[in-house]
Tab-separated table of C-alpha atoms in Angstrom:
chain	number	residue	atom	x	y	z
A	1	UNK	CA	-0.070	-0.027	0.161
A	2	UNK	CA	1.597	3.404	-0.950
A	3	UNK	CA	2.755	5.808	1.882
A	4	UNK	CA	1.501	9.291	1.357
A	5	UNK	CA	3.957	12.045	2.488
A	6	UNK	CA	1.282	14.651	2.198
A	7	UNK	CA	-2.446	14.541	1.851
A	8	UNK	CA	-4.677	17.656	1.237
A	9	UNK	CA	-8.416	17.196	1.167
A	10	UNK	CA	-10.390	20.439	0.228
A	11	UNK	CA	-8.204	22.945	1.248
A	12	UNK	CA	-9.635	26.415	1.543
A	13	UNK	CA	-7.613	29.774	2.374
A	14	UNK	CA	-8.174	33.458	1.498
A	15	UNK	CA	-6.480	36.825	1.520
A	16	UNK	CA	-8.495	39.322	3.542
A	17	UNK	CA	-7.511	42.935	2.124
A	18	UNK	CA	-7.299	46.196	4.086
A	19	UNK	CA	-10.636	46.892	3.120
A	20	UNK	CA	-11.879	43.668	4.778
A	21	UNK	CA	-12.582	42.002	1.267
A	22	UNK	CA	-12.029	38.125	1.093
A	23	UNK	CA	-10.336	36.935	-1.973
A	24	UNK	CA	-10.370	33.558	-2.408
A	25	UNK	CA	-7.038	32.112	-3.549
A	26	UNK	CA	-6.962	28.539	-2.772
A	27	UNK	CA	-10.762	26.655	-3.373
A	28	UNK	CA	-11.213	23.395	-2.380
A	29	UNK	CA	-8.068	21.823	-3.493
A	30	UNK	CA	-7.145	18.027	-2.736
A	31	UNK	CA	-3.869	15.963	-3.655
A	32	UNK	CA	-1.659	13.455	-2.620
A	33	UNK	CA	1.955	12.824	-2.868
A	34	UNK	CA	3.536	9.256	-2.564
A	35	UNK	CA	6.874	8.865	-0.346
A	36	UNK	CA	9.752	9.190	-3.319
A	37	UNK	CA	7.211	10.948	-5.906
A	38	UNK	CA	7.265	14.596	-6.895
A	39	UNK	CA	4.205	16.884	-7.956
A	40	UNK	CA	4.313	19.611	-10.168
A	41	UNK	CA	2.011	22.686	-9.863
A	42	UNK	CA	1.585	24.686	-13.350
A	43	UNK	CA	-0.595	27.785	-14.371
A	44	UNK	CA	-0.341	31.333	-15.042
A	45	UNK	CA	0.700	34.097	-12.676
A	46	UNK	CA	-2.015	34.649	-10.196
A	47	UNK	CA	-3.527	30.894	-10.368
A	48	UNK	CA	-2.942	30.531	-6.804
A	49	UNK	CA	0.322	28.357	-6.978
A	50	UNK	CA	2.436	30.286	-4.598
A	51	UNK	CA	-0.847	30.808	-2.190
A	52	UNK	CA	-1.378	27.033	-2.019
A	53	UNK	CA	2.403	26.635	-1.397
A	54	UNK	CA	2.243	28.617	1.486
A	55	UNK	CA	-1.122	27.489	2.749
A	56	UNK	CA	0.269	23.713	2.631
A	57	UNK	CA	3.089	24.517	5.330
A	58	UNK	CA	-0.193	25.240	7.743
A	59	UNK	CA	1.536	28.648	9.233
A	60	UNK	CA	-0.702	31.410	8.485
A	61	UNK	CA	-0.240	35.247	9.140
A	62	UNK	CA	-2.169	38.229	7.846
A	63	UNK	CA	-3.294	38.526	5.276
A	64	UNK	CA	-3.446	34.900	4.350
A	65	UNK	CA	-6.668	32.827	6.369
A	66	UNK	CA	-7.232	29.439	6.407
A	67	UNK	CA	-10.585	28.456	6.045
A	68	UNK	CA	-11.621	24.803	6.179
A	69	UNK	CA	-9.921	21.461	5.133
A	70	UNK	CA	-6.986	18.973	5.912
A	71	UNK	CA	-3.456	18.926	5.634
A	72	UNK	CA	-1.635	15.862	6.795
A	73	UNK	CA	2.226	15.589	6.474
A	74	UNK	CA	3.321	11.969	6.810
A	75	UNK	CA	0.274	11.139	9.354
A	76	UNK	CA	0.637	14.415	11.088
A	77	UNK	CA	-2.575	16.568	10.812
A	78	UNK	CA	-1.163	19.932	10.546
A	79	UNK	CA	-4.109	21.845	9.832
A	80	UNK	CA	-5.371	21.502	13.668
A	81	UNK	CA	-2.276	22.831	15.012
A	82	UNK	CA	-1.702	25.743	16.753
A	83	UNK	CA	0.755	28.253	14.671
A	84	UNK	CA	3.724	28.175	17.303
A	85	UNK	CA	3.290	24.107	17.284
A	86	UNK	CA	3.657	24.298	13.527
A	87	UNK	CA	6.907	26.490	13.548
A	88	UNK	CA	8.619	24.772	16.207
A	89	UNK	CA	7.513	20.994	15.059
A	90	UNK	CA	6.638	20.783	11.223
A	91	UNK	CA	8.526	23.762	9.384
A	92	UNK	CA	11.860	22.602	8.466
A	93	UNK	CA	11.768	19.000	9.182
A	94	UNK	CA	8.419	17.842	8.213
A	95	UNK	CA	7.734	20.548	5.291
A	96	UNK	CA	10.054	23.005	3.935
A	97	UNK	CA	10.048	25.927	1.428
A	98	UNK	CA	12.339	27.191	-1.449
A	99	UNK	CA	10.658	30.716	-1.804
A	100	UNK	CA	10.304	32.498	-4.730
A	101	UNK	CA	13.165	35.145	-5.520
A	102	UNK	CA	15.044	32.405	-3.133
A	103	UNK	CA	18.456	34.449	-3.989
A	104	UNK	CA	17.206	37.278	-1.887
A	105	UNK	CA	16.080	35.304	1.121
A	106	UNK	CA	19.537	35.195	2.893
A	107	UNK	CA	20.242	37.727	5.558
A	108	UNK	CA	22.913	40.342	4.076
A	109	UNK	CA	24.464	40.882	7.440
A	110	UNK	CA	24.885	37.271	8.529
A	111	UNK	CA	27.491	34.383	7.660
A	112	UNK	CA	26.027	31.229	5.932
A	113	UNK	CA	26.795	29.431	9.028
A	114	UNK	CA	25.043	31.510	11.417
A	115	UNK	CA	22.074	31.633	9.496
A	116	UNK	CA	22.256	27.852	9.903
A	117	UNK	CA	22.558	27.811	13.190
A	118	UNK	CA	19.730	29.884	13.649
A	119	UNK	CA	17.521	27.530	11.681
A	120	UNK	CA	18.455	24.517	13.578
A	121	UNK	CA	18.499	25.889	16.888
A	122	UNK	CA	14.836	27.200	16.249
A	123	UNK	CA	13.890	23.404	16.473
A	124	UNK	CA	16.641	21.764	18.639
A	125	UNK	CA	18.588	24.354	20.935
A	126	UNK	CA	20.927	21.458	22.122
A	127	UNK	CA	22.894	20.669	18.696
A	128	UNK	CA	26.151	22.014	18.989
A	129	UNK	CA	27.731	24.550	16.497
A	130	UNK	CA	30.529	21.552	15.367
A	131	UNK	CA	27.501	19.133	14.879
A	132	UNK	CA	25.746	21.845	12.724
A	133	UNK	CA	29.062	22.786	10.811
A	134	UNK	CA	29.401	19.093	10.042
A	135	UNK	CA	26.084	18.683	8.788
A	136	UNK	CA	25.911	21.741	6.647
A	137	UNK	CA	29.384	20.655	5.131
A	138	UNK	CA	28.278	17.394	4.244
A	139	UNK	CA	25.009	18.899	2.766
A	140	UNK	CA	27.073	21.887	0.893
A	141	UNK	CA	29.347	19.150	-0.579
A	142	UNK	CA	26.578	17.067	-2.146
A	143	UNK	CA	24.816	20.206	-3.638
A	144	UNK	CA	28.584	20.903	-5.082
A	145	UNK	CA	29.169	24.210	-2.695
A	146	UNK	CA	32.764	24.561	-1.154
A	147	UNK	CA	32.891	24.676	2.655
A	148	UNK	CA	34.414	28.106	2.585
A	149	UNK	CA	31.121	29.435	1.292
A	150	UNK	CA	29.739	28.874	5.095
A	151	UNK	CA	31.964	31.796	6.535
A	152	UNK	CA	30.818	34.046	3.767
A	153	UNK	CA	28.117	36.543	3.573
A	154	UNK	CA	25.215	36.652	0.635
A	155	UNK	CA	26.734	39.051	-1.068
A	156	UNK	CA	29.988	37.366	-1.490
A	157	UNK	CA	28.271	34.983	-3.505
A	158	UNK	CA	26.974	34.523	-7.200
A	159	UNK	CA	23.376	34.271	-8.171
A	160	UNK	CA	23.681	30.143	-8.576
A	161	UNK	CA	25.637	29.669	-5.220
A	162	UNK	CA	23.063	31.747	-3.391
A	163	UNK	CA	20.319	29.663	-4.966
A	164	UNK	CA	22.111	26.437	-4.030
A	165	UNK	CA	22.522	27.737	-0.743
A	166	UNK	CA	19.105	28.242	0.120
A	167	UNK	CA	18.347	24.829	-1.286
A	168	UNK	CA	20.984	23.288	1.362
A	169	UNK	CA	19.377	25.529	4.224
A	170	UNK	CA	15.830	24.854	3.440
A	171	UNK	CA	16.553	20.760	3.390
A	172	UNK	CA	19.402	20.897	6.069
A	173	UNK	CA	16.446	19.064	8.607
A	174	UNK	CA	15.939	16.683	5.711
A	175	UNK	CA	12.349	17.257	5.478
A	176	UNK	CA	9.451	14.971	4.535
A	177	UNK	CA	8.202	17.020	2.117
A	178	UNK	CA	10.065	19.773	0.155
A	179	UNK	CA	8.105	22.694	-1.733
A	180	UNK	CA	9.884	24.328	-4.405
A	181	UNK	CA	8.059	27.884	-5.730
A	182	UNK	CA	9.853	28.550	-8.935
A	183	UNK	CA	13.477	27.912	-8.018
A	184	UNK	CA	14.876	28.150	-11.488
A	185	UNK	CA	12.945	31.283	-12.713
A	186	UNK	CA	15.535	33.789	-11.946
A	187	UNK	CA	18.671	31.483	-13.573
A	188	UNK	CA	20.359	31.009	-16.466
A	189	UNK	CA	19.677	27.850	-18.313
A	190	UNK	CA	22.917	26.057	-17.046
A	191	UNK	CA	22.199	27.134	-13.577
A	192	UNK	CA	18.455	25.773	-14.085
A	193	UNK	CA	19.878	22.317	-15.253
A	194	UNK	CA	21.800	22.125	-11.990
A	195	UNK	CA	19.472	23.217	-9.773
A	196	UNK	CA	16.970	20.586	-10.968
A	197	UNK	CA	19.685	17.652	-10.898
A	198	UNK	CA	20.525	18.788	-7.509
A	199	UNK	CA	16.728	18.591	-6.290
A	200	UNK	CA	16.559	14.926	-7.947
A	201	UNK	CA	19.769	14.146	-6.324
A	202	UNK	CA	18.605	15.086	-2.904
A	203	UNK	CA	15.669	12.639	-3.551
A	204	UNK	CA	17.526	9.787	-4.779
A	205	UNK	CA	19.734	9.751	-1.649
A	206	UNK	CA	16.936	10.463	0.673
A	207	UNK	CA	17.588	13.677	2.102
A	208	UNK	CA	13.765	14.964	1.355
A	209	UNK	CA	10.983	12.154	0.907
A	210	UNK	CA	8.847	13.685	-1.622
A	211	UNK	CA	8.690	17.188	-3.585
A	212	UNK	CA	6.332	19.780	-4.751
A	213	UNK	CA	7.709	21.830	-7.858
A	214	UNK	CA	5.692	25.237	-8.900
A	215	UNK	CA	6.147	26.789	-12.335
A	216	UNK	CA	4.500	28.694	-14.659
A	217	UNK	CA	6.119	26.597	-17.501
A	218	UNK	CA	3.932	23.557	-17.775
A	219	UNK	CA	6.853	21.692	-20.147
A	220	UNK	CA	9.526	22.119	-17.794
A	221	UNK	CA	7.716	19.818	-15.331
A	222	UNK	CA	8.157	17.157	-17.965
A	223	UNK	CA	11.706	16.824	-16.757
A	224	UNK	CA	11.403	17.286	-13.200
A	225	UNK	CA	8.062	15.845	-11.690
A	226	UNK	CA	6.193	12.605	-11.741
A	227	UNK	CA	2.874	13.836	-11.847
A	228	UNK	CA	1.486	17.368	-12.928
A	229	UNK	CA	-1.484	19.257	-11.725
A	230	UNK	CA	-2.567	22.402	-13.530
A	231	UNK	CA	-4.308	25.531	-11.400
A	232	UNK	CA	-6.575	27.983	-12.366
A	233	UNK	CA	-8.381	30.591	-10.434
A	234	UNK	CA	-7.111	28.989	-7.313
A	235	UNK	CA	-8.802	25.444	-8.272
A	236	UNK	CA	-7.291	22.445	-9.981
A	237	UNK	CA	-8.633	21.861	-13.138
A	238	UNK	CA	-6.398	18.755	-14.140
A	239	UNK	CA	-4.067	16.255	-12.722
A	240	UNK	CA	-2.345	13.549	-14.484
A	241	UNK	CA	1.115	11.714	-15.101
A	242	UNK	CA	3.844	14.383	-16.564
A	243	UNK	CA	4.013	12.521	-19.921
A	244	UNK	CA	0.092	12.968	-20.019
A	245	UNK	CA	-0.143	16.271	-19.417
A	246	UNK	CA	2.551	17.574	-21.807
A	247	UNK	CA	1.385	15.399	-24.840
A	248	UNK	CA	-2.370	14.816	-24.165
A	249	UNK	CA	-3.910	17.648	-21.706
A	250	UNK	CA	-8.046	17.393	-21.731
A	251	UNK	CA	-8.786	20.473	-20.212
A	252	UNK	CA	-9.143	23.833	-22.635
A	253	UNK	CA	-6.746	25.860	-20.050
A	254	UNK	CA	-4.316	23.058	-20.015
A	255	UNK	CA	-4.395	22.795	-23.486
A	256	UNK	CA	-4.023	26.151	-23.804
A	257	UNK	CA	-1.149	26.739	-21.857
A	258	UNK	CA	0.866	24.015	-23.742
A	259	UNK	CA	-0.126	25.808	-26.856
A	260	UNK	CA	1.192	29.189	-25.558
A	261	UNK	CA	4.643	27.742	-25.071
A	262	UNK	CA	7.507	26.654	-27.522
A	263	UNK	CA	8.155	23.034	-26.508
A	264	UNK	CA	11.375	21.412	-27.556
A	265	UNK	CA	9.993	17.614	-26.978
A	266	UNK	CA	9.617	15.306	-29.868
A	267	UNK	CA	6.120	15.424	-31.167
A	268	UNK	CA	5.467	19.042	-30.072
A	269	UNK	CA	7.688	21.241	-32.198
A	270	UNK	CA	5.296	21.287	-35.309
A	271	UNK	CA	2.315	22.773	-32.920
A	272	UNK	CA	1.172	26.375	-33.857
A	273	UNK	CA	1.668	28.984	-30.799
A	274	UNK	CA	-1.562	30.605	-29.625
A	275	UNK	CA	-2.232	32.707	-26.955
A	276	UNK	CA	-5.001	32.264	-24.427
A	277	UNK	CA	-7.149	35.735	-24.683
A	278	UNK	CA	-8.348	37.362	-21.545
A	279	UNK	CA	-7.490	37.684	-18.112
A	280	UNK	CA	-8.170	35.381	-14.971
A	281	UNK	CA	-11.161	36.191	-13.181
A	282	UNK	CA	-11.211	38.437	-10.027
A	283	UNK	CA	-11.322	36.104	-6.952
A	284	UNK	CA	-13.149	38.590	-4.644
A	285	UNK	CA	-15.960	37.564	-6.829
A	286	UNK	CA	-15.203	34.269	-8.261
A	287	UNK	CA	-17.774	33.333	-11.442
A	288	UNK	CA	-20.647	30.769	-10.465
A	289	UNK	CA	-19.801	28.176	-13.138
A	290	UNK	CA	-16.523	27.156	-14.852
A	291	UNK	CA	-13.903	29.917	-13.978
A	292	UNK	CA	-12.329	29.435	-17.187
A	293	UNK	CA	-15.475	30.125	-19.115
A	294	UNK	CA	-15.037	33.518	-20.177
A	295	UNK	CA	-11.696	32.667	-21.617
A	296	UNK	CA	-12.584	29.321	-23.216
A	297	UNK	CA	-13.059	29.190	-26.791
A	298	UNK	CA	-15.078	26.142	-26.621
A	299	UNK	CA	-17.323	27.269	-23.716
A	300	UNK	CA	-21.037	27.199	-24.251
A	301	UNK	CA	-23.774	29.253	-22.338
A	302	UNK	CA	-24.350	26.630	-19.776
A	303	UNK	CA	-20.707	26.740	-18.795
A	304	UNK	CA	-21.137	30.091	-16.899
A	305	UNK	CA	-23.781	29.192	-14.839
A	306	UNK	CA	-23.475	25.606	-13.507
A	307	UNK	CA	-20.895	24.316	-10.948
A	308	UNK	CA	-18.409	22.439	-12.727
A	309	UNK	CA	-17.353	19.147	-10.709
A	310	UNK	CA	-14.165	17.077	-10.311
A	311	UNK	CA	-14.373	14.159	-12.980
A	312	UNK	CA	-11.987	11.294	-13.200
A	313	UNK	CA	-11.435	9.127	-16.233
A	314	UNK	CA	-8.489	6.812	-17.184
A	315	UNK	CA	-5.885	5.322	-14.558
A	316	UNK	CA	-6.552	8.097	-11.877
A	317	UNK	CA	-6.546	11.315	-14.266
A	318	UNK	CA	-8.661	14.248	-13.141
A	319	UNK	CA	-10.285	17.064	-14.898
A	320	UNK	CA	-13.058	20.064	-14.264
A	321	UNK	CA	-15.180	20.636	-17.226
A	322	UNK	CA	-18.847	20.288	-18.029
A	323	UNK	CA	-17.751	18.480	-21.026
A	324	UNK	CA	-16.852	14.991	-21.410
A	325	UNK	CA	-13.356	13.945	-22.438
A	326	UNK	CA	-14.305	12.206	-25.963
A	327	UNK	CA	-16.048	15.294	-26.889
A	328	UNK	CA	-13.104	17.552	-25.829
A	329	UNK	CA	-10.801	15.443	-27.755
A	330	UNK	CA	-13.061	15.247	-30.984
A	331	UNK	CA	-13.253	19.355	-30.625
A	332	UNK	CA	-9.474	19.485	-30.295
A	333	UNK	CA	-9.316	17.238	-33.475
A	334	UNK	CA	-11.696	19.426	-35.593
A	335	UNK	CA	-9.566	22.561	-34.440
A	336	UNK	CA	-6.369	21.286	-35.601
C-alpha cells in the first residue's frame, strides 16, 4: 500500500484585504503525494500556485487566512495545530519551502553558517555548533558548494551559489516534503539544469522524501516531476502524469498553456503557438460556473452558470469541465 507523505483534502484559504474584502485564492484543493514521488504545479501568474504553497505549510499570518480543509504530513494533521507548534515541530523538518526569489532570502548581515545555526536551533537548541557545521559541510558538498561558503556573506556569492545555498538550508533537516516555488525562474539555463539535478539527487539520496515543484512553465515539469496538476483561479482543473499532461492535456486551459509555449520535446515542435485570450477572474467574486468559461473558445452558455465538478477518467486522471473527455478530444481534433 502506498505511503503518502502529503495529503490535502478540500483545502480553502483566503486573503483579507485592508478593506476587509475576501479573496478566495485557494478553493477546495485536494492532492496526494507518495513517498519518493514529485508533483508539479503549473499555471499562469495569479492562479494560486504560491498561495497554495504557503497554505500547505499550515503556518498562516495576515493577510493569508485558513478557512477549511485538511493538511496531513506523514500522518500528522498540521491543519489542526497551533501556529507556534507548526513553526517549532513542522516547518523545516516535516515540510520545507524554497521561496520565489530565493536568492534574496538570505540575511545580508549574517554569515551563512550563522543563518544555518539559527534555523537548526529554532527546532533544537541542544545541537552543538560543531555538529551543525559538520552537517552543513556534508549537505553543501552534495550540492557542489565548497565549505568556505559557510563563512561568507550572501553578497559574496554568485546567483547560482545563493540558490544552492538556500536549497541546502531548506533541506538541512531532511524534510518529508519539500516545496520548491519556481526555484529556477531567475537563473540561466545552465544554472536551471544544475538546480533541477540537485533536487533530484537529494530525493535519490533520501534527504527529502517527496517534492512539490511549482512553475508557470508546464513543459519544464516533464523533466522534473512524476505527476502534474494545473491550477486556474484557485482551483485544480486537471491532474495526470507528466507525460499525459504535456502530450495529451484534456482541459481547455491545460491545452491552452501547452499551445502558448515553445516546447522542444519530440512530437510537439510543429504545434502552432496561440495565446490564451482575456485575463483570470476576480477572486473576490469568483464566477458561479466554470472559472475559465470567459476565456474558453469551446465554452457554451451553460458553462457560466452550472457548478463544475471534478471528474475522473482513465488511470486516476482528473479534470474539471462540463464536457466529457471524448467530446473535448473531438473538438480539439476538428480545430487542429
